[in-house]
Amino acid sequence: FVPGPDSSLKIGDDDDDDNGEGALVLSSAASTASTAWTPTPTTLSPTTTHLREPLTIGKHYRAVNYNLWVYWKMVHGGGPCISRKQKDITSAPACGTNAEARSRLQRFGRVCVAKNRRLARYWQHLSKTAPGVREVLLEYEEKRLKKRAEEAISASKSERTKSRLRDAARYTQRTWRAKKQYAFNDDNVRVQKHAQEVFATADGEVEHAAPGAPFVVEEGEAVVKLGNAERYDVKFTDADGPTLPVTLKKHSCSELTFIQVVDKRFKRDPSVKEDSVLLVVQNYPVSSLTHLQAMSRLTSARWPVSLRFERPLEEKDVVPFREIVDVHLAHQSDERRERDDLARLQAEYRDIDVDDDNARKDKTADVKRQEDQNDQHARQRDDFKLQLMKRLLHMGVPLRKFGRKGKPHETKLYLNETLVFWEIKHAQAKKDEAKHLSLKYDLTKGLHLYELKYVRVGKVSPVFNARLNKSADPDRSFTIFAGK
């Protein structure tokens, strides 16, 4: 059965044919027994050649969708489906997007599964019949089992080592707490800390110790020790209220809270200065908390309010960079003198007679004593210069920053216990435009010290190779490499 020319296209059309994509199947519209798909010459005689008529839709074949083709094939039988992008049989081959695509994928999957099963049966048969295969498989299985056993043993040893280290660390912490008269374990610390937070939230005030229990606080450890000589305490009373006479603000590149503005009417304590960093609220450390957490504790505190700040360093509090260089040069001369003394003692040791054991022992002790003294002095000198440089960086060191874009610009580099940061470009101009902006804490960018990879002295960065940056002195240049 073949539908007529008026109904074949309607029966075969569906939604997928709107965009020109669908399945084409070939069916004869005439009663002839064969139809040619491409025009080919037919030789009638040695001298006469005729071309068959080109294939025309509606005359030689019909375009139907894949579902109709499957139905006709089930009823009448037939050959494979011929799929094209368009209804013209000469268009490019294509695959339908619905039933035909699913059918092809299923057939392809079945072929792959059948091939894998055939290969599995083949190798199974080969392992049972081919000579030497079972010995190879046995050797492979022994190696695999041995490797699994070694990995299990290694994992067990590692877990036992970690367990012993955890026990040792816990024992050390408990011993230290026992010396400090802390008679509670790790679990109780967390429980008491949580209880403090719950009661503080219920009472609407800051955390405080429960009766008969120690006060549990959380405080981060400083990466760089800068000392605490510049810390001061302030107690604000009701007379200073109803609000604090200082304006607190968040650092632009960290969670530090600093004093942005001090009220002019607050003249009782001249030590309160702008750019002072908030450290403690009502005997509770807040330096490791976020700015919002610190302000929340401050808001819930009751009068009088006790705060601890760290004031900014001034020029009189630090040693200038030139004097640090002079100290370094003086230390170099001391090191040369100590090396000369050590060389003299070593020469005297070599001049002693080989048979004089007592003299050699005495001189050996002198050489050893001089070496230890030199090492101790070298460490002390390095530590002294390091402390001077850290305080100078804490106040801020002016330098020229060479960026990847734009021209080099003047800036100032700062260092605190957990952060290294610097002033942004045109910071002074922005401060002049807006009142009460802090150059150190409002107009800076920075990164955490744990993000530092290393610092290289000299012009090692590709940034220094730019045309505008070649004038930088290599002996006074350095590059900070960082990454999260």
Short mmCIF file of N, CA, C and O in Angstrom, two decimals, residues 362-451:
data_model
loop_
_atom_site.label_atom_id
_atom_site.label_comp_id
_atom_site.label_asym_id
_atom_site.label_seq_id
_atom_site.Cartn_x
_atom_site.Cartn_y
_atom_site.Cartn_z
N ASP A 362 92.94 23.16 75.50
CA ASP A 362 92.57 24.51 75.94
C ASP A 362 92.27 25.42 74.75
O ASP A 362 91.29 26.18 74.76
N LYS A 363 93.09 25.31 73.73
CA LYS A 363 92.87 26.17 72.56
C LYS A 363 91.60 25.75 71.80
O LYS A 363 90.87 26.61 71.26
N THR A 364 91.32 24.45 71.79
CA THR A 364 90.08 23.99 71.15
C THR A 364 88.86 24.56 71.87
O THR A 364 87.88 24.99 71.25
N ALA A 365 88.95 24.59 73.21
CA ALA A 365 87.84 25.18 73.98
C ALA A 365 87.71 26.67 73.69
O ALA A 365 86.59 27.20 73.58
N ASP A 366 88.84 27.37 73.51
CA ASP A 366 88.78 28.79 73.18
C ASP A 366 88.15 29.02 71.82
O ASP A 366 87.34 29.95 71.63
N VAL A 367 88.51 28.18 70.83
CA VAL A 367 87.94 28.32 69.48
C VAL A 367 86.44 28.06 69.51
O VAL A 367 85.65 28.79 68.90
N LYS A 368 86.05 27.00 70.25
CA LYS A 368 84.63 26.68 70.34
C LYS A 368 83.85 27.80 71.02
O LYS A 368 82.75 28.18 70.59
N ARG A 369 84.43 28.36 72.07
CA ARG A 369 83.77 29.45 72.78
C ARG A 369 83.61 30.68 71.89
O ARG A 369 82.58 31.34 71.89
N GLN A 370 84.65 30.97 71.09
CA GLN A 370 84.58 32.12 70.19
C GLN A 370 83.54 31.90 69.09
O GLN A 370 82.80 32.83 68.73
N GLU A 371 83.44 30.68 68.57
CA GLU A 371 82.44 30.39 67.54
C GLU A 371 81.03 30.55 68.10
O GLU A 371 80.15 31.14 67.44
N ASP A 372 80.78 30.01 69.30
CA ASP A 372 79.45 30.16 69.91
C ASP A 372 79.13 31.62 70.18
O ASP A 372 77.99 32.07 69.97
N GLN A 373 80.13 32.37 70.63
CA GLN A 373 79.91 33.79 70.89
C GLN A 373 79.59 34.54 69.60
O GLN A 373 78.70 35.41 69.58
N ASN A 374 80.30 34.21 68.52
CA ASN A 374 80.03 34.86 67.24
C ASN A 374 78.62 34.55 66.75
O ASN A 374 77.90 35.45 66.26
N ASP A 375 78.21 33.28 66.88
CA ASP A 375 76.86 32.91 66.45
C ASP A 375 75.80 33.62 67.29
O ASP A 375 74.79 34.11 66.75
N GLN A 376 76.01 33.70 68.59
CA GLN A 376 75.03 34.36 69.45
C GLN A 376 74.94 35.85 69.13
O GLN A 376 73.83 36.41 69.03
N HIS A 377 76.09 36.49 68.92
CA HIS A 377 76.06 37.91 68.58
C HIS A 377 75.40 38.15 67.23
O HIS A 377 74.68 39.14 67.06
N ALA A 378 75.64 37.24 66.27
CA ALA A 378 75.03 37.39 64.94
C ALA A 378 73.51 37.30 65.05
O ALA A 378 72.78 38.08 64.43
N ARG A 379 73.01 36.33 65.84
CA ARG A 379 71.56 36.20 66.01
C ARG A 379 70.97 37.43 66.71
O ARG A 379 69.90 37.92 66.34
N GLN A 380 71.66 37.92 67.71
CA GLN A 380 71.17 39.10 68.41
C GLN A 380 71.13 40.32 67.50
O GLN A 380 70.18 41.10 67.53
N ARG A 381 72.18 40.48 66.69
CA ARG A 381 72.20 41.63 65.78
C ARG A 381 71.10 41.52 64.73
O ARG A 381 70.42 42.51 64.42
N ASP A 382 70.90 40.31 64.17
CA ASP A 382 69.84 40.14 63.17
C ASP A 382 68.47 40.38 63.79
O ASP A 382 67.59 41.01 63.17
N ASP A 383 68.25 39.88 65.01
CA ASP A 383 66.97 40.09 65.66
C ASP A 383 66.74 41.56 65.98
O ASP A 383 65.62 42.07 65.84
N PHE A 384 67.79 42.27 66.37
CA PHE A 384 67.67 43.69 66.67
C PHE A 384 67.27 44.48 65.42
O PHE A 384 66.35 45.30 65.44
N LYS A 385 67.95 44.21 64.31
CA LYS A 385 67.62 44.91 63.06
C LYS A 385 66.23 44.52 62.56
O LYS A 385 65.51 45.36 62.01
N LEU A 386 65.84 43.26 62.77
CA LEU A 386 64.51 42.83 62.35
C LEU A 386 63.43 43.56 63.13
O LEU A 386 62.42 44.00 62.56
N GLN A 387 63.63 43.72 64.43
CA GLN A 387 62.63 44.43 65.24
C GLN A 387 62.54 45.89 64.83
O GLN A 387 61.43 46.46 64.75
N LEU A 388 63.68 46.51 64.55
CA LEU A 388 63.65 47.91 64.09
C LEU A 388 62.90 48.04 62.78
O LEU A 388 62.09 48.97 62.60
N MET A 389 63.13 47.10 61.86
CA MET A 389 62.48 47.17 60.55
C MET A 389 60.99 46.88 60.66
O MET A 389 60.18 47.50 59.96
N LYS A 390 60.59 45.98 61.53
CA LYS A 390 59.16 45.68 61.69
C LYS A 390 58.41 46.88 62.25
O LYS A 390 57.31 47.19 61.81
N ARG A 391 59.00 47.56 63.20
CA ARG A 391 58.34 48.75 63.74
C ARG A 391 58.26 49.85 62.69
O ARG A 391 57.27 50.58 62.63
N LEU A 392 59.31 49.97 61.88
CA LEU A 392 59.27 50.97 60.82
C LEU A 392 58.17 50.66 59.80
O LEU A 392 57.44 51.55 59.35
N LEU A 393 58.03 49.37 59.45
CA LEU A 393 56.96 48.97 58.52
C LEU A 393 55.59 49.14 59.17
O LEU A 393 54.61 49.43 58.48
N HIS A 394 55.50 48.94 60.47
CA HIS A 394 54.22 49.12 61.15
C HIS A 394 53.77 50.59 61.07
O HIS A 394 52.56 50.87 60.94
N MET A 395 54.72 51.51 61.13
CA MET A 395 54.37 52.91 60.98
C MET A 395 54.11 53.26 59.52
O MET A 395 53.24 54.07 59.20
N GLY A 396 54.84 52.61 58.59
CA GLY A 396 54.68 52.87 57.17
C GLY A 396 55.97 53.34 56.55
O GLY A 396 56.62 54.27 57.06
N VAL A 397 56.36 52.69 55.46
CA VAL A 397 57.60 53.02 54.76
C VAL A 397 57.23 53.57 53.38
O VAL A 397 56.58 52.88 52.59
N PRO A 398 57.63 54.80 53.06
CA PRO A 398 57.34 55.33 51.72
C PRO A 398 58.22 54.65 50.67
O PRO A 398 59.41 54.42 50.87
N LEU A 399 57.62 54.35 49.54
CA LEU A 399 58.34 53.73 48.43
C LEU A 399 57.60 54.01 47.13
O LEU A 399 56.51 54.59 47.12
N ARG A 400 58.17 53.56 46.04
CA ARG A 400 57.56 53.72 44.72
C ARG A 400 57.10 52.35 44.23
O ARG A 400 57.89 51.40 44.20
N LYS A 401 55.85 52.26 43.85
CA LYS A 401 55.25 51.00 43.42
C LYS A 401 55.21 50.96 41.90
O LYS A 401 54.72 51.87 41.25
N PHE A 402 55.71 49.87 41.35
CA PHE A 402 55.69 49.63 39.90
C PHE A 402 54.60 48.61 39.63
O PHE A 402 54.71 47.44 40.00
N GLY A 403 53.52 49.06 39.02
CA GLY A 403 52.40 48.17 38.73
C GLY A 403 52.44 47.62 37.32
O GLY A 403 53.26 48.03 36.48
N ARG A 404 51.53 46.69 37.04
CA ARG A 404 51.45 46.11 35.70
C ARG A 404 50.86 47.09 34.70
O ARG A 404 51.10 46.97 33.50
N LYS A 405 50.05 48.03 35.19
CA LYS A 405 49.43 49.02 34.32
C LYS A 405 49.72 50.41 34.87
O LYS A 405 49.81 50.61 36.08
N GLY A 406 49.82 51.36 33.97
CA GLY A 406 50.02 52.74 34.39
C GLY A 406 51.46 53.03 34.77
O GLY A 406 52.36 52.17 34.70
N LYS A 407 51.69 54.25 35.18
CA LYS A 407 53.02 54.69 35.54
C LYS A 407 53.29 54.35 37.01
O LYS A 407 52.38 54.20 37.81
N PRO A 408 54.58 54.27 37.38
CA PRO A 408 54.91 54.08 38.80
C PRO A 408 54.40 55.25 39.63
O PRO A 408 54.39 56.40 39.18
N HIS A 409 53.99 54.97 40.86
CA HIS A 409 53.46 56.02 41.72
C HIS A 409 53.97 55.82 43.14
O HIS A 409 54.32 54.71 43.55
N GLU A 410 54.00 56.92 43.86
CA GLU A 410 54.45 56.90 45.24
C GLU A 410 53.36 56.29 46.13
O GLU A 410 52.17 56.55 45.95
N THR A 411 53.76 55.49 47.10
CA THR A 411 52.84 54.86 48.02
C THR A 411 53.54 54.65 49.35
O THR A 411 54.69 55.09 49.54
N LYS A 412 52.88 53.99 50.26
CA LYS A 412 53.46 53.69 51.57
C LYS A 412 53.07 52.27 51.95
O LYS A 412 51.91 51.89 51.84
N LEU A 413 54.05 51.50 52.37
CA LEU A 413 53.86 50.09 52.71
C LEU A 413 53.73 49.94 54.22
O LEU A 413 54.53 50.50 54.98
N TYR A 414 52.70 49.15 54.65
CA TYR A 414 52.43 48.94 56.06
C TYR A 414 52.48 47.45 56.39
O TYR A 414 52.29 46.60 55.51
N LEU A 415 52.72 47.17 57.65
CA LEU A 415 52.74 45.79 58.15
C LEU A 415 52.12 45.76 59.54
O LEU A 415 52.44 46.60 60.39
N ASN A 416 51.21 44.81 59.75
CA ASN A 416 50.72 44.57 61.10
C ASN A 416 50.89 43.09 61.43
O ASN A 416 51.63 42.37 60.73
N GLU A 417 50.22 42.60 62.45
CA GLU A 417 50.47 41.24 62.92
C GLU A 417 50.01 40.17 61.94
O GLU A 417 50.49 39.03 61.98
N THR A 418 49.07 40.48 61.06
CA THR A 418 48.53 39.47 60.14
C THR A 418 48.44 39.94 58.71
O THR A 418 48.02 39.16 57.85
N LEU A 419 48.82 41.18 58.40
CA LEU A 419 48.51 41.76 57.10
C LEU A 419 49.67 42.61 56.62
O LEU A 419 50.39 43.23 57.41
N VAL A 420 49.86 42.62 55.30
CA VAL A 420 50.73 43.59 54.65
C VAL A 420 49.86 44.35 53.64
O VAL A 420 49.13 43.75 52.85
N PHE A 421 49.90 45.69 53.70
CA PHE A 421 49.02 46.49 52.85
C PHE A 421 49.72 47.78 52.47
O PHE A 421 50.74 48.16 53.06
N TRP A 422 49.16 48.48 51.47
CA TRP A 422 49.79 49.67 50.93
C TRP A 422 48.72 50.64 50.46
O TRP A 422 47.57 50.26 50.19
N GLU A 423 49.12 51.92 50.36
CA GLU A 423 48.19 52.95 49.91
C GLU A 423 47.90 52.81 48.43
O GLU A 423 48.77 52.44 47.64
N ILE A 424 46.65 53.11 48.06
CA ILE A 424 46.26 53.03 46.65
C ILE A 424 46.79 54.24 45.90
O ILE A 424 47.32 55.19 46.50
N LYS A 425 46.63 54.22 44.60
CA LYS A 425 47.11 55.31 43.76
C LYS A 425 46.27 56.57 44.00
O LYS A 425 45.04 56.50 44.15
N HIS A 426 46.94 57.71 44.07
CA HIS A 426 46.29 59.02 44.30
C HIS A 426 45.53 59.02 45.63
O HIS A 426 44.45 59.59 45.74
N ALA A 427 46.09 58.38 46.64
CA ALA A 427 45.42 58.32 47.94
C ALA A 427 45.33 59.69 48.58
O ALA A 427 44.30 60.05 49.15
N GLN A 428 46.39 60.47 48.48
CA GLN A 428 46.37 61.78 49.12
C GLN A 428 45.33 62.69 48.48
O GLN A 428 44.64 63.45 49.17
N ALA A 429 45.20 62.62 47.15
CA ALA A 429 44.20 63.44 46.47
C ALA A 429 42.79 63.05 46.90
O ALA A 429 41.92 63.91 47.10
N LYS A 430 42.53 61.77 47.06
CA LYS A 430 41.21 61.33 47.50
C LYS A 430 40.94 61.73 48.94
O LYS A 430 39.81 62.03 49.31
N LYS A 431 41.99 61.73 49.78
CA LYS A 431 41.80 62.17 51.16
C LYS A 431 41.47 63.65 51.22
O LYS A 431 40.67 64.10 52.05
N ASP A 432 42.08 64.45 50.33
CA ASP A 432 41.80 65.88 50.31
C ASP A 432 40.38 66.16 49.85
O ASP A 432 39.77 67.16 50.27
N GLU A 433 39.83 65.28 49.00
CA GLU A 433 38.47 65.50 48.51
C GLU A 433 37.43 65.17 49.57
O GLU A 433 36.40 65.85 49.66
N ALA A 434 37.65 64.11 50.33
CA ALA A 434 36.67 63.68 51.34
C ALA A 434 37.29 63.81 52.73
O ALA A 434 38.42 63.39 52.96
N LYS A 435 36.55 64.40 53.65
CA LYS A 435 37.04 64.59 55.00
C LYS A 435 37.01 63.28 55.79
O LYS A 435 36.23 62.38 55.53
N HIS A 436 37.91 63.20 56.75
CA HIS A 436 37.97 62.11 57.73
C HIS A 436 38.31 60.76 57.10
O HIS A 436 38.01 59.72 57.69
N LEU A 437 38.92 60.75 55.93
CA LEU A 437 39.40 59.49 55.37
C LEU A 437 40.81 59.21 55.90
O LEU A 437 41.64 60.12 56.01
N SER A 438 41.07 57.96 56.21
CA SER A 438 42.37 57.56 56.73
C SER A 438 43.23 57.03 55.60
O SER A 438 42.81 56.13 54.85
N LEU A 439 44.43 57.57 55.46
CA LEU A 439 45.34 57.06 54.43
C LEU A 439 45.75 55.62 54.72
O LEU A 439 45.96 54.83 53.80
N LYS A 440 45.84 55.27 55.98
CA LYS A 440 46.33 53.94 56.35
C LYS A 440 45.26 52.88 56.29
O LYS A 440 45.55 51.72 55.94
N TYR A 441 44.01 53.23 56.63
CA TYR A 441 42.99 52.20 56.75
C TYR A 441 41.81 52.37 55.79
O TYR A 441 41.06 51.41 55.59
N ASP A 442 41.62 53.53 55.20
CA ASP A 442 40.53 53.73 54.25
C ASP A 442 40.97 53.63 52.80
O ASP A 442 40.18 53.25 51.93
N LEU A 443 42.22 53.98 52.52
CA LEU A 443 42.69 54.08 51.14
C LEU A 443 43.86 53.13 50.92
O LEU A 443 44.93 53.51 50.43
N THR A 444 43.67 51.88 51.27
CA THR A 444 44.73 50.89 51.14
C THR A 444 44.20 49.60 50.54
O THR A 444 43.01 49.30 50.59
N LYS A 445 45.13 48.85 49.97
CA LYS A 445 44.89 47.48 49.52
C LYS A 445 45.94 46.59 50.17
O LYS A 445 47.03 47.05 50.52
N GLY A 446 45.63 45.31 50.31
CA GLY A 446 46.60 44.44 50.96
C GLY A 446 46.26 42.98 50.81
O GLY A 446 45.32 42.60 50.12
N LEU A 447 47.02 42.15 51.50
CA LEU A 447 46.82 40.71 51.49
C LEU A 447 47.30 40.13 52.82
O LEU A 447 48.12 40.73 53.52
N HIS A 448 46.78 38.95 53.15
CA HIS A 448 47.14 38.29 54.39
C HIS A 448 48.55 37.73 54.30
O HIS A 448 49.02 37.34 53.22
N LEU A 449 49.25 37.70 55.43
CA LEU A 449 50.63 37.22 55.42
C LEU A 449 50.72 35.75 55.03
O LEU A 449 51.73 35.31 54.48
N TYR A 450 49.66 34.97 55.28
CA TYR A 450 49.68 33.57 54.87
C TYR A 450 49.56 33.43 53.34
O TYR A 450 49.83 32.35 52.81
N GLU A 451 49.15 34.49 52.66
CA GLU A 451 49.07 34.44 51.20
C GLU A 451 50.41 34.76 50.55
O GLU A 451 50.55 34.61 49.33
#
